[in-house]
Amino acid sequence: MTSTVPAPVARTADGHALQAVLLDMDGTLVDTEGFWWEIEVDVFAALGHRLDEAWRDVVVGGPMTRSAGFLIASTGAAIGLAELSVLLNERFEARIADRVPLMPGAERLLAELARHNVPTALVSASHRRIIDQVLLTLGHRFHLTVAGDDVPRTKPHPDPYLLAARTLGAHPSRCAVIEDTATGVAAAEAAGCRVVAIPSVGHIEPAPGRTVVRSLEDVDLPFLRSLITPLN
């Protein structure tokens, strides 16, 4: 976990009920979910196995141990979990070495949050080494970043979002989370956060405490503030 916050914050600088915005990375801010699947397909093809396209919905958004473990079990490939995890991360790092494509609306939203001094955290199931590489494109504009290997249990468990809220001095119910997968949505909701879902792979239904939108271009600060009940 890395942080640039000098002290916990009680709420946003202008006193609104929204205390923090917590953002997923792959498929939410950067257009990389397809990269992971393409790499997995290539790696397993080299091992003599063809991945079923339907498995993409299963492996998206989760920790490497879950997605890699599922693919090994489903294919019977002769490779260990640790070896496969290293291989996938190395291939992904090489793929994003030059620049990572941003999702539409990401740059505008991050600039708006920074302009209004809204506490933000990048919360990802990806490993720290991957996050640090992506930050070369996104910029070090987050108060906090939480990687999958920063917590004992990552998504779909609530731990990473609870850690982010606690470190920022925010109550989870006053945090807006932006996620693209059912796994990430489950983690944020289990933490008690308000969720904006922007599905990248698979379908996500609206639900109490959850708003589904088309893209980040539909999200701005007034919209995020509208999700949180005003303070008394």
mmCIF file of C-alpha atoms in Angstrom, residues 19-217:
data_model
loop_
_atom_site.group_PDB
_atom_site.id
_atom_site.type_symbol
_atom_site.label_atom_id
_atom_site.label_comp_id
_atom_site.label_asym_id
_atom_site.label_seq_id
_atom_site.Cartn_x
_atom_site.Cartn_y
_atom_site.Cartn_z
ATOM 1 C CA GLN A 19 -15.838 11.730 1.705
ATOM 2 C CA ALA A 20 -13.779 9.788 -0.839
ATOM 3 C CA VAL A 21 -13.847 8.236 -4.291
ATOM 4 C CA LEU A 22 -12.292 4.772 -4.645
ATOM 5 C CA LEU A 23 -11.524 3.585 -8.159
ATOM 6 C CA ASP A 24 -10.709 0.217 -9.650
ATOM 7 C CA MET A 25 -7.938 0.129 -12.270
ATOM 8 C CA ASP A 26 -8.154 -2.546 -15.000
ATOM 9 C CA GLY A 27 -11.213 -2.028 -17.169
ATOM 10 C CA THR A 28 -12.299 1.007 -15.142
ATOM 11 C CA LEU A 29 -9.554 3.604 -15.609
ATOM 12 C CA VAL A 30 -7.357 1.764 -18.103
ATOM 13 C CA ASP A 31 -8.454 -0.372 -21.044
ATOM 14 C CA THR A 32 -6.541 -3.506 -20.067
ATOM 15 C CA GLU A 33 -9.077 -6.240 -19.292
ATOM 16 C CA GLY A 34 -8.701 -7.491 -22.866
ATOM 17 C CA PHE A 35 -4.919 -7.583 -22.458
ATOM 18 C CA TRP A 36 -5.177 -10.036 -19.565
ATOM 19 C CA TRP A 37 -7.443 -12.390 -21.511
ATOM 20 C CA GLU A 38 -5.295 -12.277 -24.651
ATOM 21 C CA ILE A 39 -2.204 -13.100 -22.591
ATOM 22 C CA GLU A 40 -3.981 -15.977 -20.828
ATOM 23 C CA VAL A 41 -5.135 -17.359 -24.184
ATOM 24 C CA ASP A 42 -1.595 -17.160 -25.605
ATOM 25 C CA VAL A 43 0.052 -18.724 -22.553
ATOM 26 C CA PHE A 44 -2.339 -21.669 -22.459
ATOM 27 C CA ALA A 45 -2.095 -22.146 -26.218
ATOM 28 C CA ALA A 46 1.651 -22.597 -25.750
ATOM 29 C CA LEU A 47 0.838 -25.218 -23.121
ATOM 30 C CA GLY A 48 -1.419 -27.033 -25.606
ATOM 31 C CA HIS A 49 -4.797 -25.839 -24.317
ATOM 32 C CA ARG A 50 -7.563 -23.704 -25.785
ATOM 33 C CA LEU A 51 -9.468 -21.451 -23.411
ATOM 34 C CA ASP A 52 -13.248 -21.312 -23.600
ATOM 35 C CA GLU A 53 -14.475 -17.748 -24.222
ATOM 36 C CA ALA A 54 -17.132 -18.297 -21.543
ATOM 37 C CA TRP A 55 -14.377 -18.529 -18.921
ATOM 38 C CA ARG A 56 -13.543 -14.876 -19.495
ATOM 39 C CA ASP A 57 -16.461 -13.851 -17.269
ATOM 40 C CA VAL A 58 -15.130 -16.130 -14.526
ATOM 41 C CA VAL A 59 -11.550 -14.876 -14.410
ATOM 42 C CA VAL A 60 -12.137 -11.141 -14.924
ATOM 43 C CA GLY A 61 -11.678 -8.791 -11.996
ATOM 44 C CA GLY A 62 -10.397 -11.247 -9.434
ATOM 45 C CA PRO A 63 -7.040 -11.992 -7.817
ATOM 46 C CA MET A 64 -4.405 -13.827 -9.804
ATOM 47 C CA THR A 65 -4.610 -16.850 -7.500
ATOM 48 C CA ARG A 66 -8.289 -17.289 -8.327
ATOM 49 C CA SER A 67 -8.161 -16.659 -12.075
ATOM 50 C CA ALA A 68 -4.962 -18.617 -12.691
ATOM 51 C CA GLY A 69 -6.114 -21.429 -10.415
ATOM 52 C CA PHE A 70 -9.418 -21.672 -12.265
ATOM 53 C CA LEU A 71 -7.704 -21.892 -15.655
ATOM 54 C CA ILE A 72 -5.282 -24.584 -14.473
ATOM 55 C CA ALA A 73 -8.119 -26.634 -12.999
ATOM 56 C CA SER A 74 -10.331 -26.176 -16.081
ATOM 57 C CA THR A 75 -7.662 -27.109 -18.616
ATOM 58 C CA GLY A 76 -5.552 -29.574 -16.656
ATOM 59 C CA ALA A 77 -2.455 -27.710 -17.856
ATOM 60 C CA ALA A 78 0.863 -28.989 -16.525
ATOM 61 C CA ILE A 79 1.929 -25.800 -14.775
ATOM 62 C CA GLY A 80 1.917 -24.719 -11.145
ATOM 63 C CA LEU A 81 0.004 -21.734 -9.802
ATOM 64 C CA ALA A 82 3.119 -19.822 -8.737
ATOM 65 C CA GLU A 83 4.848 -20.366 -12.083
ATOM 66 C CA LEU A 84 1.754 -19.339 -14.044
ATOM 67 C CA SER A 85 1.204 -16.219 -11.943
ATOM 68 C CA VAL A 86 4.759 -15.033 -12.554
ATOM 69 C CA LEU A 87 4.460 -15.767 -16.273
ATOM 70 C CA LEU A 88 1.170 -13.870 -16.653
ATOM 71 C CA ASN A 89 2.427 -10.854 -14.721
ATOM 72 C CA GLU A 90 5.654 -10.737 -16.753
ATOM 73 C CA ARG A 91 3.718 -10.914 -20.033
ATOM 74 C CA PHE A 92 1.344 -8.193 -18.854
ATOM 75 C CA GLU A 93 4.176 -5.905 -17.756
ATOM 76 C CA ALA A 94 5.775 -6.286 -21.184
ATOM 77 C CA ARG A 95 2.440 -5.518 -22.874
ATOM 78 C CA ILE A 96 1.998 -2.232 -20.998
ATOM 79 C CA ALA A 97 5.662 -1.202 -21.049
ATOM 80 C CA ASP A 98 5.147 1.714 -23.441
ATOM 81 C CA ARG A 99 1.784 3.173 -22.536
ATOM 82 C CA VAL A 100 -1.572 2.013 -21.209
ATOM 83 C CA PRO A 101 -4.731 3.133 -23.033
ATOM 84 C CA LEU A 102 -7.102 5.087 -20.787
ATOM 85 C CA MET A 103 -10.826 4.419 -20.705
ATOM 86 C CA PRO A 104 -12.983 7.203 -22.184
ATOM 87 C CA GLY A 105 -13.639 9.840 -19.533
ATOM 88 C CA ALA A 106 -10.869 8.701 -17.161
ATOM 89 C CA GLU A 107 -8.547 11.674 -17.637
ATOM 90 C CA ARG A 108 -11.383 14.192 -17.273
ATOM 91 C CA LEU A 109 -12.787 12.577 -14.117
ATOM 92 C CA LEU A 110 -9.411 12.270 -12.390
ATOM 93 C CA ALA A 111 -8.613 15.888 -13.201
ATOM 94 C CA GLU A 112 -11.994 17.003 -11.820
ATOM 95 C CA LEU A 113 -11.525 15.079 -8.575
ATOM 96 C CA ALA A 114 -8.044 16.547 -8.146
ATOM 97 C CA ARG A 115 -9.275 20.066 -8.901
ATOM 98 C CA HIS A 116 -11.858 19.815 -6.123
ATOM 99 C CA ASN A 117 -9.445 18.145 -3.657
ATOM 100 C CA VAL A 118 -11.558 15.001 -3.380
ATOM 101 C CA PRO A 119 -9.637 12.223 -1.554
ATOM 102 C CA THR A 120 -9.121 9.365 -3.988
ATOM 103 C CA ALA A 121 -7.732 5.834 -3.851
ATOM 104 C CA LEU A 122 -6.803 3.402 -6.586
ATOM 105 C CA VAL A 123 -7.956 -0.035 -5.384
ATOM 106 C CA SER A 124 -6.961 -2.975 -7.585
ATOM 107 C CA ALA A 125 -6.609 -6.741 -7.381
ATOM 108 C CA SER A 126 -3.498 -6.440 -9.554
ATOM 109 C CA HIS A 127 -0.078 -6.851 -7.952
ATOM 110 C CA ARG A 128 1.899 -3.832 -6.759
ATOM 111 C CA ARG A 129 4.429 -4.183 -9.597
ATOM 112 C CA ILE A 130 1.612 -3.895 -12.139
ATOM 113 C CA ILE A 131 0.011 -0.890 -10.432
ATOM 114 C CA ASP A 132 3.341 0.936 -10.298
ATOM 115 C CA GLN A 133 3.771 0.377 -14.033
ATOM 116 C CA VAL A 134 0.268 1.632 -14.841
ATOM 117 C CA LEU A 135 0.798 4.719 -12.675
ATOM 118 C CA LEU A 136 3.448 5.835 -15.162
ATOM 119 C CA THR A 137 0.490 6.478 -17.498
ATOM 120 C CA LEU A 138 -2.199 7.449 -14.983
ATOM 121 C CA GLY A 139 0.104 9.683 -12.987
ATOM 122 C CA HIS A 140 0.665 9.668 -9.235
ATOM 123 C CA ARG A 141 -2.496 11.639 -8.521
ATOM 124 C CA PHE A 142 -4.095 9.341 -5.948
ATOM 125 C CA HIS A 143 -3.944 9.906 -2.200
ATOM 126 C CA LEU A 144 -3.613 6.147 -1.785
ATOM 127 C CA THR A 145 -3.111 3.011 -3.860
ATOM 128 C CA VAL A 146 -4.036 -0.484 -2.665
ATOM 129 C CA ALA A 147 -2.767 -3.515 -4.589
ATOM 130 C CA GLY A 148 -3.980 -7.091 -4.439
ATOM 131 C CA ASP A 149 -0.827 -8.180 -2.645
ATOM 132 C CA ASP A 150 -1.180 -5.410 -0.036
ATOM 133 C CA VAL A 151 -3.989 -7.255 1.768
ATOM 134 C CA PRO A 152 -4.396 -10.846 2.998
ATOM 135 C CA ARG A 153 -7.699 -11.118 1.110
ATOM 136 C CA THR A 154 -8.397 -9.105 -2.014
ATOM 137 C CA LYS A 155 -11.557 -8.761 -4.119
ATOM 138 C CA PRO A 156 -14.264 -10.110 -3.895
ATOM 139 C CA HIS A 157 -13.595 -9.690 -0.161
ATOM 140 C CA PRO A 158 -14.218 -6.193 1.245
ATOM 141 C CA ASP A 159 -10.731 -5.867 2.769
ATOM 142 C CA PRO A 160 -9.108 -3.605 0.130
ATOM 143 C CA TYR A 161 -11.988 -1.127 0.170
ATOM 144 C CA LEU A 162 -12.199 -1.139 3.957
ATOM 145 C CA LEU A 163 -8.459 -0.472 4.103
ATOM 146 C CA ALA A 164 -8.726 2.391 1.603
ATOM 147 C CA ALA A 165 -11.615 4.051 3.453
ATOM 148 C CA ARG A 166 -9.949 3.655 6.846
ATOM 149 C CA THR A 167 -6.638 5.060 5.629
ATOM 150 C CA LEU A 168 -8.367 8.071 4.085
ATOM 151 C CA GLY A 169 -10.315 8.662 7.299
ATOM 152 C CA ALA A 170 -13.615 8.121 5.494
ATOM 153 C CA HIS A 171 -16.645 6.033 6.439
ATOM 154 C CA PRO A 172 -17.347 3.353 3.810
ATOM 155 C CA SER A 173 -20.953 4.525 3.444
ATOM 156 C CA ARG A 174 -19.607 7.971 2.471
ATOM 157 C CA CYS A 175 -17.363 6.512 -0.232
ATOM 158 C CA ALA A 176 -18.283 6.162 -3.902
ATOM 159 C CA VAL A 177 -16.626 3.209 -5.610
ATOM 160 C CA ILE A 178 -16.274 2.887 -9.380
ATOM 161 C CA GLU A 179 -15.908 -0.697 -10.622
ATOM 162 C CA ASP A 180 -16.242 -2.641 -13.878
ATOM 163 C CA THR A 181 -16.661 -6.277 -12.763
ATOM 164 C CA ALA A 182 -19.055 -8.268 -10.612
ATOM 165 C CA THR A 183 -16.100 -9.293 -8.442
ATOM 166 C CA GLY A 184 -15.155 -5.695 -7.716
ATOM 167 C CA VAL A 185 -18.760 -4.676 -7.160
ATOM 168 C CA ALA A 186 -19.155 -7.491 -4.633
ATOM 169 C CA ALA A 187 -16.073 -6.298 -2.736
ATOM 170 C CA ALA A 188 -17.229 -2.683 -2.604
ATOM 171 C CA GLU A 189 -20.755 -3.565 -1.552
ATOM 172 C CA ALA A 190 -19.507 -5.930 1.140
ATOM 173 C CA ALA A 191 -17.480 -2.987 2.482
ATOM 174 C CA GLY A 192 -20.652 -0.870 2.651
ATOM 175 C CA CYS A 193 -19.747 1.584 -0.120
ATOM 176 C CA ARG A 194 -21.985 3.141 -2.757
ATOM 177 C CA VAL A 195 -21.121 1.636 -6.125
ATOM 178 C CA VAL A 196 -21.055 2.906 -9.676
ATOM 179 C CA ALA A 197 -20.717 -0.072 -12.020
ATOM 180 C CA ILE A 198 -19.431 0.333 -15.571
ATOM 181 C CA PRO A 199 -19.493 -3.249 -16.936
ATOM 182 C CA SER A 200 -16.498 -4.124 -19.115
ATOM 183 C CA VAL A 201 -16.950 -7.905 -19.342
ATOM 184 C CA GLY A 202 -20.229 -9.561 -18.421
ATOM 185 C CA HIS A 203 -23.486 -8.009 -17.272
ATOM 186 C CA ILE A 204 -24.120 -6.143 -14.003
ATOM 187 C CA GLU A 205 -27.658 -5.313 -12.916
ATOM 188 C CA PRO A 206 -28.638 -2.165 -10.997
ATOM 189 C CA ALA A 207 -29.442 -2.816 -7.327
ATOM 190 C CA PRO A 208 -30.023 -0.879 -4.100
ATOM 191 C CA GLY A 209 -26.854 1.126 -3.454
ATOM 192 C CA ARG A 210 -25.590 0.351 -6.966
ATOM 193 C CA THR A 211 -25.908 2.481 -10.097
ATOM 194 C CA VAL A 212 -24.991 1.090 -13.510
ATOM 195 C CA VAL A 213 -23.815 3.507 -16.206
ATOM 196 C CA ARG A 214 -22.479 3.178 -19.734
ATOM 197 C CA SER A 215 -19.000 4.644 -19.268
ATOM 198 C CA LEU A 216 -16.902 7.063 -17.218
ATOM 199 C CA GLU A 217 -18.128 9.758 -19.571
#
